[in-house]
Short mmCIF file of C-alpha atoms in Angstrom, two decimals:
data_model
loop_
_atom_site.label_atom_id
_atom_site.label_comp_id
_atom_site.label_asym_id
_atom_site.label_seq_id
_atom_site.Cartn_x
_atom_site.Cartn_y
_atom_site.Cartn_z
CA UNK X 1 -3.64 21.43 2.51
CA UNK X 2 -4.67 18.68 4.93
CA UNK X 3 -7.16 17.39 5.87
CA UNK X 4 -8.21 15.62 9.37
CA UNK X 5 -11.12 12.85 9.12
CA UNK X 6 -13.68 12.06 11.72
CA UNK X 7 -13.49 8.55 12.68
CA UNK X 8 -10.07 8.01 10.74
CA UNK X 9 -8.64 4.52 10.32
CA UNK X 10 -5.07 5.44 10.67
CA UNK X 11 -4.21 8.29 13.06
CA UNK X 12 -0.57 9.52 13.70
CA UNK X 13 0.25 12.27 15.43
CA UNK X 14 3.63 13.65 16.09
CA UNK X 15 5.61 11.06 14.38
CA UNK X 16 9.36 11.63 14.07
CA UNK X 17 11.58 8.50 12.80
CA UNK X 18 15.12 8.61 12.41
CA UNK X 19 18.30 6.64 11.00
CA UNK X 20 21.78 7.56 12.22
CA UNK X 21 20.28 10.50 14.18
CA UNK X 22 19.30 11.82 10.62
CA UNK X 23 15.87 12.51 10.38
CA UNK X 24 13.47 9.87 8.02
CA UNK X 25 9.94 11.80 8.78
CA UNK X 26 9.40 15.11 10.83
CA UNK X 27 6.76 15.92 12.81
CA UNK X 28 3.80 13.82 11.07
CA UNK X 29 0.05 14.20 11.75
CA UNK X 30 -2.01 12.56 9.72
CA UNK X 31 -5.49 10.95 9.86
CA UNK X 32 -6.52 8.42 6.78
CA UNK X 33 -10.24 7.79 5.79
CA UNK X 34 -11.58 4.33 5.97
CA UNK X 35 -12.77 2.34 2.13
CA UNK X 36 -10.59 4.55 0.40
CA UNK X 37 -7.71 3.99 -1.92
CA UNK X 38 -4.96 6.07 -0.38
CA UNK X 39 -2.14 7.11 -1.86
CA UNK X 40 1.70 8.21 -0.09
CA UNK X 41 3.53 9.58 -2.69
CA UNK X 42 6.76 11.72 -2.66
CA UNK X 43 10.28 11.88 -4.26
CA UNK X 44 12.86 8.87 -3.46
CA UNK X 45 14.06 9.23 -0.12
CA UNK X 46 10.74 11.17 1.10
CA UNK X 47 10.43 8.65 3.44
CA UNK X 48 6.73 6.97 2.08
CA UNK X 49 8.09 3.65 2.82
CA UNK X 50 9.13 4.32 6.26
CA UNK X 51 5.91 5.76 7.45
CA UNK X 52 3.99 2.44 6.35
CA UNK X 53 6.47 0.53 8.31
CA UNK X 54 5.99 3.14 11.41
CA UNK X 55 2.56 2.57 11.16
CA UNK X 56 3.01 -1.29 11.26
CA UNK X 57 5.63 -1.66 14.19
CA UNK X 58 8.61 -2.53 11.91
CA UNK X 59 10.35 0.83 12.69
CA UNK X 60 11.33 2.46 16.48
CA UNK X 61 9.38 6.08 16.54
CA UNK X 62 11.58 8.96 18.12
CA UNK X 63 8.54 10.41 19.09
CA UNK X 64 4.76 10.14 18.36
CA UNK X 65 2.33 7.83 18.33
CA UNK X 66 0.35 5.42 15.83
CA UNK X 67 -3.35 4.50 16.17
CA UNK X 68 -5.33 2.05 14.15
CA UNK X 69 -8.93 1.92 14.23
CA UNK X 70 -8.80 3.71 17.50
CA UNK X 71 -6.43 1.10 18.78
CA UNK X 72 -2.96 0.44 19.43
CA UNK X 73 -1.51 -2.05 16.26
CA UNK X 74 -0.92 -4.94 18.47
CA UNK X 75 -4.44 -4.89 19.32
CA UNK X 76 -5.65 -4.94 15.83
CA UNK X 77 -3.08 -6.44 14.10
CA UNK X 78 -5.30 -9.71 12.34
CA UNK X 79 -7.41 -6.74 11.20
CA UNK X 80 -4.16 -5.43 9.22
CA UNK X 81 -2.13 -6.54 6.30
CA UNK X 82 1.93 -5.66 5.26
CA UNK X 83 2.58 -6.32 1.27
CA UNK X 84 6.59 -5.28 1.65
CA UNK X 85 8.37 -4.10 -1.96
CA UNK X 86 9.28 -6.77 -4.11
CA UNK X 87 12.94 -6.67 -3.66
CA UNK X 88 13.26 -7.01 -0.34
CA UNK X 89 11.60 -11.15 -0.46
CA UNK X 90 13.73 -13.99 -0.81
CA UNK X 91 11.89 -15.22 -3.98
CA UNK X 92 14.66 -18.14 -4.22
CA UNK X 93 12.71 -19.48 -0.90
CA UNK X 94 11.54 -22.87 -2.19
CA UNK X 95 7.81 -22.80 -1.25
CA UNK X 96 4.84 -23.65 -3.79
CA UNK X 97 2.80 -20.75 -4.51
CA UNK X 98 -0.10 -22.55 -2.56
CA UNK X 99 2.78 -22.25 0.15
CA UNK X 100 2.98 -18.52 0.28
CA UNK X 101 -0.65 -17.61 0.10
CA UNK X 102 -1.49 -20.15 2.89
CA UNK X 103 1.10 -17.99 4.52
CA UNK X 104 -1.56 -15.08 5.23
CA UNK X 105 -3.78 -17.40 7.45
CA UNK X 106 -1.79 -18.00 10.24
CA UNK X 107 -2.82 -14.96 11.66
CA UNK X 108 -6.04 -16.72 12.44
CA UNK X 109 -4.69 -20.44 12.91
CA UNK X 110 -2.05 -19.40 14.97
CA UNK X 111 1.34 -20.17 13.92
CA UNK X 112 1.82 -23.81 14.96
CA UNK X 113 -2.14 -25.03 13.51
CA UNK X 114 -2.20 -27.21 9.98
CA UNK X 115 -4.23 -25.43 7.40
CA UNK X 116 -7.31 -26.84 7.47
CA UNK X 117 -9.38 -27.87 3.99
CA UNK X 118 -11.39 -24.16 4.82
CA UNK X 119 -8.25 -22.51 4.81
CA UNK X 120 -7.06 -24.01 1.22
CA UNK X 121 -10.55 -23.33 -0.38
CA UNK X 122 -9.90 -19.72 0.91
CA UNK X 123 -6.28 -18.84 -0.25
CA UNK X 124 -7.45 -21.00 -4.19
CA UNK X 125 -10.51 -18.88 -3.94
CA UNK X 126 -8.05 -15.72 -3.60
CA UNK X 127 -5.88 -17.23 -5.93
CA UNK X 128 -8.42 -17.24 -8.68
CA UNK X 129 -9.34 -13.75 -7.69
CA UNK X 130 -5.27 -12.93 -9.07
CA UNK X 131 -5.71 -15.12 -11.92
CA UNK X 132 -3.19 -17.70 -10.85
CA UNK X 133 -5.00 -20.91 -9.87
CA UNK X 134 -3.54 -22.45 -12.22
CA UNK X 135 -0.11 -21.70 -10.66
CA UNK X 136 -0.79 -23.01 -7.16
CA UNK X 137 1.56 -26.14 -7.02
CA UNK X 138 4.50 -24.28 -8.94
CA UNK X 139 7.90 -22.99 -6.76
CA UNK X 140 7.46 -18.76 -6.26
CA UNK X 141 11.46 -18.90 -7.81
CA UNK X 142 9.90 -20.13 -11.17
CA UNK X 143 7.55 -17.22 -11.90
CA UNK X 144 7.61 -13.69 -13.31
CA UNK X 145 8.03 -10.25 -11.44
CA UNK X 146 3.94 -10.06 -11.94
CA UNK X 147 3.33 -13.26 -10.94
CA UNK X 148 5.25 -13.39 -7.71
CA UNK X 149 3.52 -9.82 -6.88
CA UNK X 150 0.22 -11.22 -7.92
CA UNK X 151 0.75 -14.54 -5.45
CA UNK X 152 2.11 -11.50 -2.81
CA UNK X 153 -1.39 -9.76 -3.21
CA UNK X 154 -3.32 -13.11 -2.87
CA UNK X 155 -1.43 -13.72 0.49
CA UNK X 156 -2.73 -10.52 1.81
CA UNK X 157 -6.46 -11.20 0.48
CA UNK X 158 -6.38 -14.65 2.45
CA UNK X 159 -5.23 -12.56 5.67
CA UNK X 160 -9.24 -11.19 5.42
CA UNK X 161 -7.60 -7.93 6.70
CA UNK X 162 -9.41 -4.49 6.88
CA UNK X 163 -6.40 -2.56 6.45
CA UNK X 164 -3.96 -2.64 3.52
CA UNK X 165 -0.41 -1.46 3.10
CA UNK X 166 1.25 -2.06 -0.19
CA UNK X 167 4.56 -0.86 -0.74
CA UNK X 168 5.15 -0.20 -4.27
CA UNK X 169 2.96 -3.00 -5.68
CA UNK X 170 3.11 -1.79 -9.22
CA UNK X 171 6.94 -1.14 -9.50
CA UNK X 172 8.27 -3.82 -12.34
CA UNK X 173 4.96 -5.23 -13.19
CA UNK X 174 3.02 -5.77 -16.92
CA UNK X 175 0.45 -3.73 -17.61
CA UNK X 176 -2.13 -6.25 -17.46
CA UNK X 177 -1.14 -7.09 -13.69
CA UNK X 178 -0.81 -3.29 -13.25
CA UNK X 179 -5.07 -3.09 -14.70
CA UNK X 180 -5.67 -6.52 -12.27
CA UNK X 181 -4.09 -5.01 -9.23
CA UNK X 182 -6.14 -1.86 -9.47
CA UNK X 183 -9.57 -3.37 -9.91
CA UNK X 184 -8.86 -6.05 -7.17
CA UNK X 185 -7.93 -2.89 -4.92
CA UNK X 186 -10.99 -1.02 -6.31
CA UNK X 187 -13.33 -4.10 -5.13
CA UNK X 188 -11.43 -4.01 -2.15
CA UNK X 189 -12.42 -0.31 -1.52
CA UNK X 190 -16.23 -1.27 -2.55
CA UNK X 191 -16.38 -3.82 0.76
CA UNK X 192 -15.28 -1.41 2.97
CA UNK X 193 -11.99 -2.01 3.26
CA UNK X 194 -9.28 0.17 3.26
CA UNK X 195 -5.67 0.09 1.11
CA UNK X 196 -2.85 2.21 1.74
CA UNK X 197 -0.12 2.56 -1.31
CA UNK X 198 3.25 3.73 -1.60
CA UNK X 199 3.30 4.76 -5.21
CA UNK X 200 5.78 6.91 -7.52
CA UNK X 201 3.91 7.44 -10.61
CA UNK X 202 1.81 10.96 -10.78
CA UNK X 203 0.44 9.80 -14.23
CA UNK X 204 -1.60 7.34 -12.78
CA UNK X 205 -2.13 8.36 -9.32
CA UNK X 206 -5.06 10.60 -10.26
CA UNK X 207 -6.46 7.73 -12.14
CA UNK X 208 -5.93 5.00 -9.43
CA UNK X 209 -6.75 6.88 -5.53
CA UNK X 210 -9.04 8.49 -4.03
CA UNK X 211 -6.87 10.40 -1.13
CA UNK X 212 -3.86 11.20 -1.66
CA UNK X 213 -0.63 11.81 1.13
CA UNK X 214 1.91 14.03 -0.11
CA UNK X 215 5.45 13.72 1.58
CA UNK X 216 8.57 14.54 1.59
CA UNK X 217 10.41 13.87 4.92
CA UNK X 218 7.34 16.14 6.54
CA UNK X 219 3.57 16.06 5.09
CA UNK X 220 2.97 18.83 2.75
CA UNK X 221 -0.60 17.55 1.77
CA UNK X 222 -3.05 15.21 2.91
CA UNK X 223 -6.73 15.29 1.41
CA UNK X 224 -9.12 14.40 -1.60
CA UNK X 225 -7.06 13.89 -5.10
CA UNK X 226 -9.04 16.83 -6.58
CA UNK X 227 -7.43 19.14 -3.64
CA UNK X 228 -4.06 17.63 -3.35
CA UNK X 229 -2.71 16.82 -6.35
CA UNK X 230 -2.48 20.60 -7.87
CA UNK X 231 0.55 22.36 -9.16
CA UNK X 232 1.51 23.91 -6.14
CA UNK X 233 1.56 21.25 -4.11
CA UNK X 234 3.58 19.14 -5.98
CA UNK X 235 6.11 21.28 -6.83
CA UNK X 236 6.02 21.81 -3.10
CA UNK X 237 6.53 17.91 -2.80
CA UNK X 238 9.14 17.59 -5.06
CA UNK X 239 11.02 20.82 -4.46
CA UNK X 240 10.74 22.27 -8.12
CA UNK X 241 13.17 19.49 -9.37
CA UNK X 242 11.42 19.08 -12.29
CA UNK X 243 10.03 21.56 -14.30
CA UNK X 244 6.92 20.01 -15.81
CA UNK X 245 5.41 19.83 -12.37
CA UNK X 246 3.18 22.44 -12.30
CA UNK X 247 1.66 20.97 -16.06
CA UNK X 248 1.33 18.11 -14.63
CA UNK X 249 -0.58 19.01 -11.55
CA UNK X 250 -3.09 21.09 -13.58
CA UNK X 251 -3.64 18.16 -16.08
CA UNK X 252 -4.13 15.90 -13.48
CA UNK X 253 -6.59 17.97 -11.99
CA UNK X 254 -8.49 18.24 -14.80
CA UNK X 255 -7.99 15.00 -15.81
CA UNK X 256 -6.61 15.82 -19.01
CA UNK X 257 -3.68 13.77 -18.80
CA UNK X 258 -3.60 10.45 -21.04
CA UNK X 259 -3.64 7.44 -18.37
CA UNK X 260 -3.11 4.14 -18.83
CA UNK X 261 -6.38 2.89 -17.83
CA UNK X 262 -7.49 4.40 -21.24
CA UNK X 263 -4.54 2.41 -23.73
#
């Protein structure tokens, strides 16, 4: 089942990525709705977190092509925002939290510009939008796994981006940042802007997206939750490896399944 969107956002067509002449992703085409909460979600080693970095420039293509809003990425790329996985920052860089978040205006300053006062007001005001004003002068080293991916989110909201890529953002989080993560994204969605999420967790994913990308080195399913995340398809994603996946799929789509947003 996919889907192709008029207008889409992201467009890729063709994409084949590669390490050690082993294939990564085969043979993608994909288009990605704008305002929506999208989730890419697949078995470990499906390749979800290389396709966000194809789309943003931080991977060579074999073949294929990448377009965002209609544009090539270096075009656009203010207009788009990167929030890596957790484990692959240097959290024992010593910079403030204030720091970090300031971090997603240079885009606009230019990389060589002093934050100006507007530019503070801006990354506190998307500081308090995280719930960590009160953290702003403390080193990133000296907070928690939630707080660090909290003061990671707030970086991205200070970019004033259109475009969205998290990768992972709820692995190793509480679930009160989990809950604060998903309504900030949900606003985000509201204002017409779009975010893209490598995710692992089928339980929630029903609860949290409203598009889902199902992958597993090619797409097997790219469309509405309601149409994509059935039985079939996800046993399709996830190559019958585990048994319950059919339940699941039909729970899911009848939204019988308990989800945390409920607890």
């Amino acid at each position: 089942m996919i889907q192709h969107v008029d207008n889409p956002v992201v467009e890729i067509h063709d994409l084949t990525v590669t390490y050690n002449k082993k294939p990564v992703l085969w043979d993608i085409d994909l288009t990605l709705p704008a305002g929506s909460i999208i989730g890419v979600i697949g078995p470990n080693g499906a390749g979800k977190s290389t396709m966000i970095k194809s789309i943003m420039g931080l991977v060579p293509l074999n073949s294929g092509y990448v377009k965002v809003f209609d544009q090539d990425l270096q075009d656009v790329r203010s207009r788009v925002s990167y929030v890596p996985q957790k484990e692959s920052v240097d959290w024992d860089f010593p910079a403030s939290v204030m720091d970090v978040v300031l971090m997603g205006r240079y885009g606009k300053l230019g990389l060589f510009t002093r934050p100006r006062k507007a530019d503070k007001e801006v990354a506190l005001d998307c500081l308090r939008r995280v719930d960590m004003e009160a953290y702003a002068g403390r080193q990133i080293s000296q907070l928690s796994g939630g707080q660090q991916q909290r003061v990671f989110l707030a970086r991205a909201l200070a970019q004033e981006a259109d475009l969205y890529f998290m990768d992972e953002p709820f692995a190793g989080v509480d679930a009160a940042t989990e809950k604060a993560i998903i309504n900030l994204m949900k606003t985000m969605s509201e204002q017409g802007k779009t975010v893209v999420v490598v995710h692992h967790d089928l339980q929630s994913a029903v609860e949290y997206f409203d598009w889902v990308v199902l992958l597993n080195l090619r797409l097997i399913a790219n469309g509405p939750v309601p149409e994509v995340m059935t039985g079939q398809l996800l046993q399709e994603t996830y190559g019958g490896k585990l048994t319950l996946l059919a339940e699941v799929g039909e729970l899911l789509t009848k939204k019988e399944f308990p989800s945390r947003e409920k607890e």
